[in-house]
mmCIF file of C-alpha atoms and ligand atoms in Angstrom:
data_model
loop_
_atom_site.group_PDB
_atom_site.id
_atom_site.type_symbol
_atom_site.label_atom_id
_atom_site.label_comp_id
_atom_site.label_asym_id
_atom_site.label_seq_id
_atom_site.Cartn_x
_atom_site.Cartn_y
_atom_site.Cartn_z
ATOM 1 C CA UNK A 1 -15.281 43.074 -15.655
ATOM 2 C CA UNK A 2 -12.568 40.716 -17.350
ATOM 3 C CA UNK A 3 -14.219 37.499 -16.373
ATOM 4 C CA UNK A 4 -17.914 36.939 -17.200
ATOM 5 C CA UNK A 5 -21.103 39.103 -17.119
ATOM 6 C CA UNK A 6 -22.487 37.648 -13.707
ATOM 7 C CA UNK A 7 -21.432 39.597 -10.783
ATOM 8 C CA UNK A 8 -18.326 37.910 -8.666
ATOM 9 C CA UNK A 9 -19.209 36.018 -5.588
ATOM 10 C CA UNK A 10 -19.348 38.587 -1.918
ATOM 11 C CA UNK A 11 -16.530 37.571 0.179
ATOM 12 C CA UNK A 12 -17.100 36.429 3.819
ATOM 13 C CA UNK A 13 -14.195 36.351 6.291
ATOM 14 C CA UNK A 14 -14.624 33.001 8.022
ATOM 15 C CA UNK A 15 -13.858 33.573 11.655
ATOM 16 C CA UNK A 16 -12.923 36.996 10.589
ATOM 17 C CA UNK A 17 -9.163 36.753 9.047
ATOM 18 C CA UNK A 18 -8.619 33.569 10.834
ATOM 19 C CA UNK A 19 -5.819 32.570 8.624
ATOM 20 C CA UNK A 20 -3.313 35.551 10.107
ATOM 21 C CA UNK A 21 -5.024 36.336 13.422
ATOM 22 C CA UNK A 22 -6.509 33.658 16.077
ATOM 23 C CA UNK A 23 -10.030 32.567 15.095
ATOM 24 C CA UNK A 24 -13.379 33.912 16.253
ATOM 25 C CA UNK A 25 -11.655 36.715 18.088
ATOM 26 C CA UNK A 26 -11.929 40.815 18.606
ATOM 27 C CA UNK A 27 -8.686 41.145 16.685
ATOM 28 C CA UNK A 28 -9.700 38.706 13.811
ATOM 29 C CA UNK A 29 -13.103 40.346 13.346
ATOM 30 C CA UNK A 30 -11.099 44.095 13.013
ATOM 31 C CA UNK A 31 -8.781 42.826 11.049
ATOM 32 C CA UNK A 32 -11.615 41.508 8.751
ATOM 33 C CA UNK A 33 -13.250 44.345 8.329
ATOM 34 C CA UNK A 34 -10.245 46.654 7.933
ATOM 35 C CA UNK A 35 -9.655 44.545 5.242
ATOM 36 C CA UNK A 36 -13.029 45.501 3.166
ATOM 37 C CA UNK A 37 -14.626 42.779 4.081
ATOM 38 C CA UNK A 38 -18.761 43.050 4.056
ATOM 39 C CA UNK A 39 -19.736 39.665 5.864
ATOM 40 C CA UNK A 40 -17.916 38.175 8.396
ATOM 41 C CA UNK A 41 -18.745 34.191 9.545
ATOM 42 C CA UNK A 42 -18.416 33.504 13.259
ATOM 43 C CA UNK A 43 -19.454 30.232 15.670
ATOM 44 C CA UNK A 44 -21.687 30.802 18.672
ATOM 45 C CA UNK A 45 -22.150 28.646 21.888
ATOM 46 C CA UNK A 46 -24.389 29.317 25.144
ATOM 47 C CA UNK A 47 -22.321 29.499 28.042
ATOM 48 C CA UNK A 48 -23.498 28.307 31.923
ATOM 49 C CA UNK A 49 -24.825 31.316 32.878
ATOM 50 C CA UNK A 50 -27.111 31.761 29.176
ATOM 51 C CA UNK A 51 -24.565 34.132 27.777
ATOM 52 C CA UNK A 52 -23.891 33.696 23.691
ATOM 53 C CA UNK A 53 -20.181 33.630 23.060
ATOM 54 C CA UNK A 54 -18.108 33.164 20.052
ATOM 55 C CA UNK A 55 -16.238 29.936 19.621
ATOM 56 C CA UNK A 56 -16.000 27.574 17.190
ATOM 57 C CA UNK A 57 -15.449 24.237 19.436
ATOM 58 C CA UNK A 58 -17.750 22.973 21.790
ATOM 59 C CA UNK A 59 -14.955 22.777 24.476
ATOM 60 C CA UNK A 60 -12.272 25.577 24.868
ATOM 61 C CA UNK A 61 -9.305 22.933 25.148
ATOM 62 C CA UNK A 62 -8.285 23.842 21.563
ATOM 63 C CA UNK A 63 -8.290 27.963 20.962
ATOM 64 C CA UNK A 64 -7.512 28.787 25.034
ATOM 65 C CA UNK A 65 -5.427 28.059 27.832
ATOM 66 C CA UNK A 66 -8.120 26.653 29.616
ATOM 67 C CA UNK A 67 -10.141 22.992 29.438
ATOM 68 C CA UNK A 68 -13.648 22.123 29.789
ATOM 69 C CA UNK A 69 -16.893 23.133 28.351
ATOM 70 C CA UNK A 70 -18.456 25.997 27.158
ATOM 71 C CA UNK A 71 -21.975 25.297 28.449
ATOM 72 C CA UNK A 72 -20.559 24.320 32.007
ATOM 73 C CA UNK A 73 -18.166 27.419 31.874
ATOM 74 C CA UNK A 74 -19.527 30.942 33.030
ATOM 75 C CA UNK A 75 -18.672 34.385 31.318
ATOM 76 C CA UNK A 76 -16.441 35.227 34.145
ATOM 77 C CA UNK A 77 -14.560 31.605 33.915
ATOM 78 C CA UNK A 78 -14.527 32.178 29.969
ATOM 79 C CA UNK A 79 -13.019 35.570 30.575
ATOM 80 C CA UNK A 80 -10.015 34.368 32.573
ATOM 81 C CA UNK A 81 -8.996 33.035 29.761
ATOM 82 C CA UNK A 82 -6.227 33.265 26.977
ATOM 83 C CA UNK A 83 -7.681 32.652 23.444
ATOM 84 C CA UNK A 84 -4.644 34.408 21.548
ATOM 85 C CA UNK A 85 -1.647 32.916 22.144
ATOM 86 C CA UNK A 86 -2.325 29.277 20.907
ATOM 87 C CA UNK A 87 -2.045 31.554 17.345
ATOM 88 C CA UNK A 88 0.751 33.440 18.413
ATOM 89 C CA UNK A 89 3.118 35.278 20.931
ATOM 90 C CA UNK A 90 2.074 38.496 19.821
ATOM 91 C CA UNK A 91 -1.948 37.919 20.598
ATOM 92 C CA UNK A 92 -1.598 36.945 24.143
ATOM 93 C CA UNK A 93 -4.154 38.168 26.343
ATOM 94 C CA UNK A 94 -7.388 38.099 23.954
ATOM 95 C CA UNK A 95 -10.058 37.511 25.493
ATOM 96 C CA UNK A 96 -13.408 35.193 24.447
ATOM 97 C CA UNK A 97 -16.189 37.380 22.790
ATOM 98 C CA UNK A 98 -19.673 37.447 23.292
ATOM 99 C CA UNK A 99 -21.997 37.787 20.275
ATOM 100 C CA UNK A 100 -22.873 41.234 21.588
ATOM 101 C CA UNK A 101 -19.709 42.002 21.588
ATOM 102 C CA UNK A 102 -19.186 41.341 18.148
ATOM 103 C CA UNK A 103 -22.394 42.631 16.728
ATOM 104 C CA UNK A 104 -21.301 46.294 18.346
ATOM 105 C CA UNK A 105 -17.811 45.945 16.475
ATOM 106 C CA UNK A 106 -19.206 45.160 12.670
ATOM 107 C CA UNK A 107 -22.257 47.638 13.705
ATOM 108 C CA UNK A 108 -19.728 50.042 13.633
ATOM 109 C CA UNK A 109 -17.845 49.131 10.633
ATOM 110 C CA UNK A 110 -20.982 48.474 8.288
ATOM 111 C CA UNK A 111 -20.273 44.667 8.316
ATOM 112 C CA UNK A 112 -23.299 41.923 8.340
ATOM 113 C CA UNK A 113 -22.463 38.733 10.522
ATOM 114 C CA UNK A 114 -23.268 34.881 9.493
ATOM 115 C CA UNK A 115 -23.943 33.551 12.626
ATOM 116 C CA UNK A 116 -23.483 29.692 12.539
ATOM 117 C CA UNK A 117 -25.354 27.748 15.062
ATOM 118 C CA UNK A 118 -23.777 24.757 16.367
ATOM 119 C CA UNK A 119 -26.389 23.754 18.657
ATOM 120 C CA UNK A 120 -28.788 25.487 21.335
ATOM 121 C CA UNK A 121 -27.541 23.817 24.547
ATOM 122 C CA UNK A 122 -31.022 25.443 26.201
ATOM 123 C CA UNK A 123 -34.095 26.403 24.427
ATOM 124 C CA UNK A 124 -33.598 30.063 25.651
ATOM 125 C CA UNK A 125 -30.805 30.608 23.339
ATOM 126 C CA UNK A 126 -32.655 31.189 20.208
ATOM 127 C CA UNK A 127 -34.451 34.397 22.135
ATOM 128 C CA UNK A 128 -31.374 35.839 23.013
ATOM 129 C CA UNK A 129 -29.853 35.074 19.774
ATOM 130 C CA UNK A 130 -32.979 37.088 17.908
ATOM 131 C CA UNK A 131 -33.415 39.849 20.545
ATOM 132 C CA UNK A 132 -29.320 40.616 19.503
ATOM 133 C CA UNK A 133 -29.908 40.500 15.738
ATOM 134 C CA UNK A 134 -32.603 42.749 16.559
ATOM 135 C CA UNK A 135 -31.159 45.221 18.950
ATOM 136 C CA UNK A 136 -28.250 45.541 16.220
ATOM 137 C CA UNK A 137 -29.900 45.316 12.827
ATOM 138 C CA UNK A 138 -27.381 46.387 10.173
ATOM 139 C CA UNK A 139 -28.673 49.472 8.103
ATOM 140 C CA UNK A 140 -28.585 50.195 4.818
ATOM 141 C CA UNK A 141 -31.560 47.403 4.768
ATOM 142 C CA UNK A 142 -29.158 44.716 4.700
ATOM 143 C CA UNK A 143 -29.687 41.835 7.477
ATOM 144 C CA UNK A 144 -27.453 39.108 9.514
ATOM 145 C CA UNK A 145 -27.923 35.951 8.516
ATOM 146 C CA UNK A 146 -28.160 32.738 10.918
ATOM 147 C CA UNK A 147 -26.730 29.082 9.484
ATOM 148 C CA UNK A 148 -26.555 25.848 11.026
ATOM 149 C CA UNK A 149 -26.388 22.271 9.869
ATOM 150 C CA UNK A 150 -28.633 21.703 12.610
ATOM 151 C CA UNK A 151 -31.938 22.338 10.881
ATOM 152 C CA UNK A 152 -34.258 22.159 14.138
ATOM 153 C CA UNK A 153 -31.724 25.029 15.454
ATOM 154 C CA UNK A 154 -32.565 26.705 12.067
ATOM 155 C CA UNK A 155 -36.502 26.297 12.908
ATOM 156 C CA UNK A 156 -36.433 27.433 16.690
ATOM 157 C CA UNK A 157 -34.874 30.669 15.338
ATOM 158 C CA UNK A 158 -37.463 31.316 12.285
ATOM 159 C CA UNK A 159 -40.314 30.457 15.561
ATOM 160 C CA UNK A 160 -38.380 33.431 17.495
ATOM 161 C CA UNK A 161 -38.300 35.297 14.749
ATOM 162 C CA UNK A 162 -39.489 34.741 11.196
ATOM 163 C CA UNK A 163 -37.895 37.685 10.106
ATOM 164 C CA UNK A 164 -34.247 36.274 10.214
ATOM 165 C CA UNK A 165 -32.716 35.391 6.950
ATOM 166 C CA UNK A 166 -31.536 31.425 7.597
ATOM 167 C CA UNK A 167 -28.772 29.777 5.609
ATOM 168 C CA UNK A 168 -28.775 25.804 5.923
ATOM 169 C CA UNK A 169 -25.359 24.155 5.935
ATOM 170 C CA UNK A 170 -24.706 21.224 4.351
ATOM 171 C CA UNK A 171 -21.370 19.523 2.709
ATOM 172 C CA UNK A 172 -23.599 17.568 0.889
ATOM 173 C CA UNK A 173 -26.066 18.539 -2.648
ATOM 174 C CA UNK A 174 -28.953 17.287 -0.915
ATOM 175 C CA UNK A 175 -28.726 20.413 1.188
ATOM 176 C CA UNK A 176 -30.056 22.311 -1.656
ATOM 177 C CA UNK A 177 -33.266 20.569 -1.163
ATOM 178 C CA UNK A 178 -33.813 21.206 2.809
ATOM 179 C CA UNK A 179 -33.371 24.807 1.703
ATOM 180 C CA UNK A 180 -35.754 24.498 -0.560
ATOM 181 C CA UNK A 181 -38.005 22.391 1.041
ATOM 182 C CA UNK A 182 -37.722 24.910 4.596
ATOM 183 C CA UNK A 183 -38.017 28.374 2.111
ATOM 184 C CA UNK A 184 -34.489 29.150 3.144
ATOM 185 C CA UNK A 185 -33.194 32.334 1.431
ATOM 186 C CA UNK A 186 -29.597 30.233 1.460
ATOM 187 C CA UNK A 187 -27.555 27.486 1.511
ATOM 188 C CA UNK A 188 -24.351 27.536 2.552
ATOM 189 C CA UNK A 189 -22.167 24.276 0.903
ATOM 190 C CA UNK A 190 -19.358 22.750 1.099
ATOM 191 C CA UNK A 191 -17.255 23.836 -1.753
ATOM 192 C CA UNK A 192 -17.331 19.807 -3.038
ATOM 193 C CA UNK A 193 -20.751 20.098 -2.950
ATOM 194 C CA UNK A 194 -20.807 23.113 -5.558
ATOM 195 C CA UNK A 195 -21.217 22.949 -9.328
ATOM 196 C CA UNK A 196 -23.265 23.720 -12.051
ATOM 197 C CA UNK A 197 -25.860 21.762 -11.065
ATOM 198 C CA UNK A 198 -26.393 22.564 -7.201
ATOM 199 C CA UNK A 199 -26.384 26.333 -8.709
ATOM 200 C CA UNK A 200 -28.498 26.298 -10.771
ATOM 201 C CA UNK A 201 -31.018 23.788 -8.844
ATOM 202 C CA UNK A 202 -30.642 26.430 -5.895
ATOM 203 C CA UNK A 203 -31.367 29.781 -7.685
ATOM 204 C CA UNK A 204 -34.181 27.981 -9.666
ATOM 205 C CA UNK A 205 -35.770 28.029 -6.190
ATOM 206 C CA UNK A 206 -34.744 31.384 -5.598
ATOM 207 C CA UNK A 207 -31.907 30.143 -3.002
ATOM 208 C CA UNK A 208 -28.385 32.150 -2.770
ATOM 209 C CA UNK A 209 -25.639 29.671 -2.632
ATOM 210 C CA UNK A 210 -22.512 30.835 -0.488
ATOM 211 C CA UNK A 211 -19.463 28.076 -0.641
ATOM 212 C CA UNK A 212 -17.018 27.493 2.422
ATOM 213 C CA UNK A 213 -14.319 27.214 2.993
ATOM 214 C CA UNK A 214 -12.128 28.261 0.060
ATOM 215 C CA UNK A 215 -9.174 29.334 0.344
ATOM 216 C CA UNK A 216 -7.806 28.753 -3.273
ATOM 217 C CA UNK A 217 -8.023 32.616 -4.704
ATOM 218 C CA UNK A 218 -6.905 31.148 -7.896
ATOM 219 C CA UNK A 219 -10.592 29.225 -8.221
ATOM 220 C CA UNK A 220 -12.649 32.390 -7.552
ATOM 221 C CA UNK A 221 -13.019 33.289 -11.061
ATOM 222 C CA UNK A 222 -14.601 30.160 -11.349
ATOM 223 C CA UNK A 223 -17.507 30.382 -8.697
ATOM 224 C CA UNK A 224 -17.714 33.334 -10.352
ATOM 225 C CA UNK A 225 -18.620 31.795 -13.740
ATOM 226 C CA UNK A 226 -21.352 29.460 -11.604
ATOM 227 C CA UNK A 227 -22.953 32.007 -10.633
ATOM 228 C CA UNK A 228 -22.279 31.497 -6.494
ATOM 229 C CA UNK A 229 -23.785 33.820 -4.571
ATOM 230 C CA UNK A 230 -20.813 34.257 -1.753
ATOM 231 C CA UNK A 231 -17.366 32.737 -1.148
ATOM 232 C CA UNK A 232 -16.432 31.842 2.743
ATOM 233 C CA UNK A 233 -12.546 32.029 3.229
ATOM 234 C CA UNK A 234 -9.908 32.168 5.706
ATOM 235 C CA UNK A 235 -8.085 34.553 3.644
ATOM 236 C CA UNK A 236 -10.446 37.400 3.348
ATOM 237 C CA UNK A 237 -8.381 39.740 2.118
ATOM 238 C CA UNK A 238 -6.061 37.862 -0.488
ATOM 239 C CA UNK A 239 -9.691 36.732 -1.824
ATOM 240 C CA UNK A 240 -10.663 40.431 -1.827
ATOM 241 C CA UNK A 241 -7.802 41.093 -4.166
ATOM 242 C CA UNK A 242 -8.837 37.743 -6.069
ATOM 243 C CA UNK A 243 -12.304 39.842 -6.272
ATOM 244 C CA UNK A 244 -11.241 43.048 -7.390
ATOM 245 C CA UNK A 245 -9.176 41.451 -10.421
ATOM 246 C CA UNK A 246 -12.425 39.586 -11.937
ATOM 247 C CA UNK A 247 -13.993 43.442 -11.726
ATOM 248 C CA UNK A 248 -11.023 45.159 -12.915
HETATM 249 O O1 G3P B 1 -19.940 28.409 7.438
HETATM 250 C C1 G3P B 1 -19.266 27.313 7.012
HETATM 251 C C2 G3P B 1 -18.313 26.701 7.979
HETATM 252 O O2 G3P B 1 -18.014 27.606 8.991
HETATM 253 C C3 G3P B 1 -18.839 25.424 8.556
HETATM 254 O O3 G3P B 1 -17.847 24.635 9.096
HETATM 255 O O4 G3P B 1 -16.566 23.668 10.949
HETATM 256 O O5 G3P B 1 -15.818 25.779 9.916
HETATM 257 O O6 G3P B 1 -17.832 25.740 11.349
HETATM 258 P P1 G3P B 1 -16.981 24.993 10.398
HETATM 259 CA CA1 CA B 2 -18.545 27.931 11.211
#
């Protein structure tokens, strides 16, 4: 390893490889882990009828042809829609995943999920969310991991579940410290948030540090010299390269 002696950062592929393919998508996800990718970040919602889909935006006026809410829309209306070609010509006709969906896929491929919580619209939605995590543990005795700046989100998941590895997200240092304070195996930060300091403050407290969302492959060697625990990118698989030159 030409860098350092600390081990590089794992590479997440936020929204699968949402730079080159439409975000939170089938294709994006495959395309993720075709790439080598290991984690893969992804955005959940409830929808009207208690279904868990994958979406970044509370609304689905942005990524679709359509307009209105997610929690008012039902998997059939959701389905109906176009959530490719906003990105592109060429990825007309994808359809909005559910989180079951999406578990199956990286199942498959050996990939864990971070599955960011924006907020539970009903209180139901942390059940469902832990009896999918369940029904599609990863193997290898490696786990999906659930983030959310939300921290009561965070805590109606651990009461589900105390089992689930939680990440909370903050673009602030002071995030370091909920983690702490809520014995939070991670904190995911905001890549101003990161130096030497948050690092070391985090892993003190035995706290992983992952840092989104960085696309710059050219600063990798240096969350590699920090010490961070996992870099969250767009560009999963240029950062992949990035990663394989600090081992080579
Ligand atoms: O996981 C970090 C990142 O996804 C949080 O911000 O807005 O991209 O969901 P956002
Ligand atoms: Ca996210």
């Amino acid at each position: 390893m030409s860098c350092c002696a600390v081990l590089p950062p794992v590479v997440e592929a936020h929204r699968g490889a949402s730079a080159d393919y439409p975000e939170n998508t089938l294709c994006a996800f495959q395309a993720a882990c075709a790439a080598g990718a290991r984690w893969i970040e992804l955005d959940i919602h409830q929808c009207a009828d208690g279904e868990l889909v994958v979406m970044h935006d509370p609304t689905v006026d942005r990524t679709t042809n359509g307009k209105g809410a997610i929690a008012e829309l039902t998997l059939a209306e959701l389905r109906t829609l176009d959530t490719g070609s906003w990105k592109g010509a060429e990825f007309a006709g994808e359809k909005v995943p559910t989180l079951e969906e999406v578990l199956a896929l990286v199942q498959q491929a050996g990939t864990c999920l971070n599955v960011e919580v924006k907020k539970f619209a009903r209180p139901e939605a942390a059940g469902r969310l832990t009896d999918l995590l369940r029904a599609y543990a990863p193997t290898e005795g490696r786990s999906h991991v659930v983030s959310s700046f939300e921290l009561e989100a965070l805590l109606q998941v651990r009461a589900q579940d105390p089992g689930v590895p939680l990440a909370f997200l903050s673009s602030k240092a002071g995030g370091v410290k909920t983690a702490i304070e809520n014995g939070f195996p991670w904190v995911h930060l905001h890549f101003g948030a990161v130096n030497a300091d948050t690092v070391a403050a985090a892993h003190a407290a035995g706290v992983k540090v992952m840092t989104w969302t960085m696309d710059r492959t050219d600063r990798f060697a240096h969350y590699t010299r920090l010490g961070v625990d996992k870099v969250c990118t767009n560009r999963a698989a240029r950062m992949l390269a990035a990663r394989a030159a600090v081992l080579a």
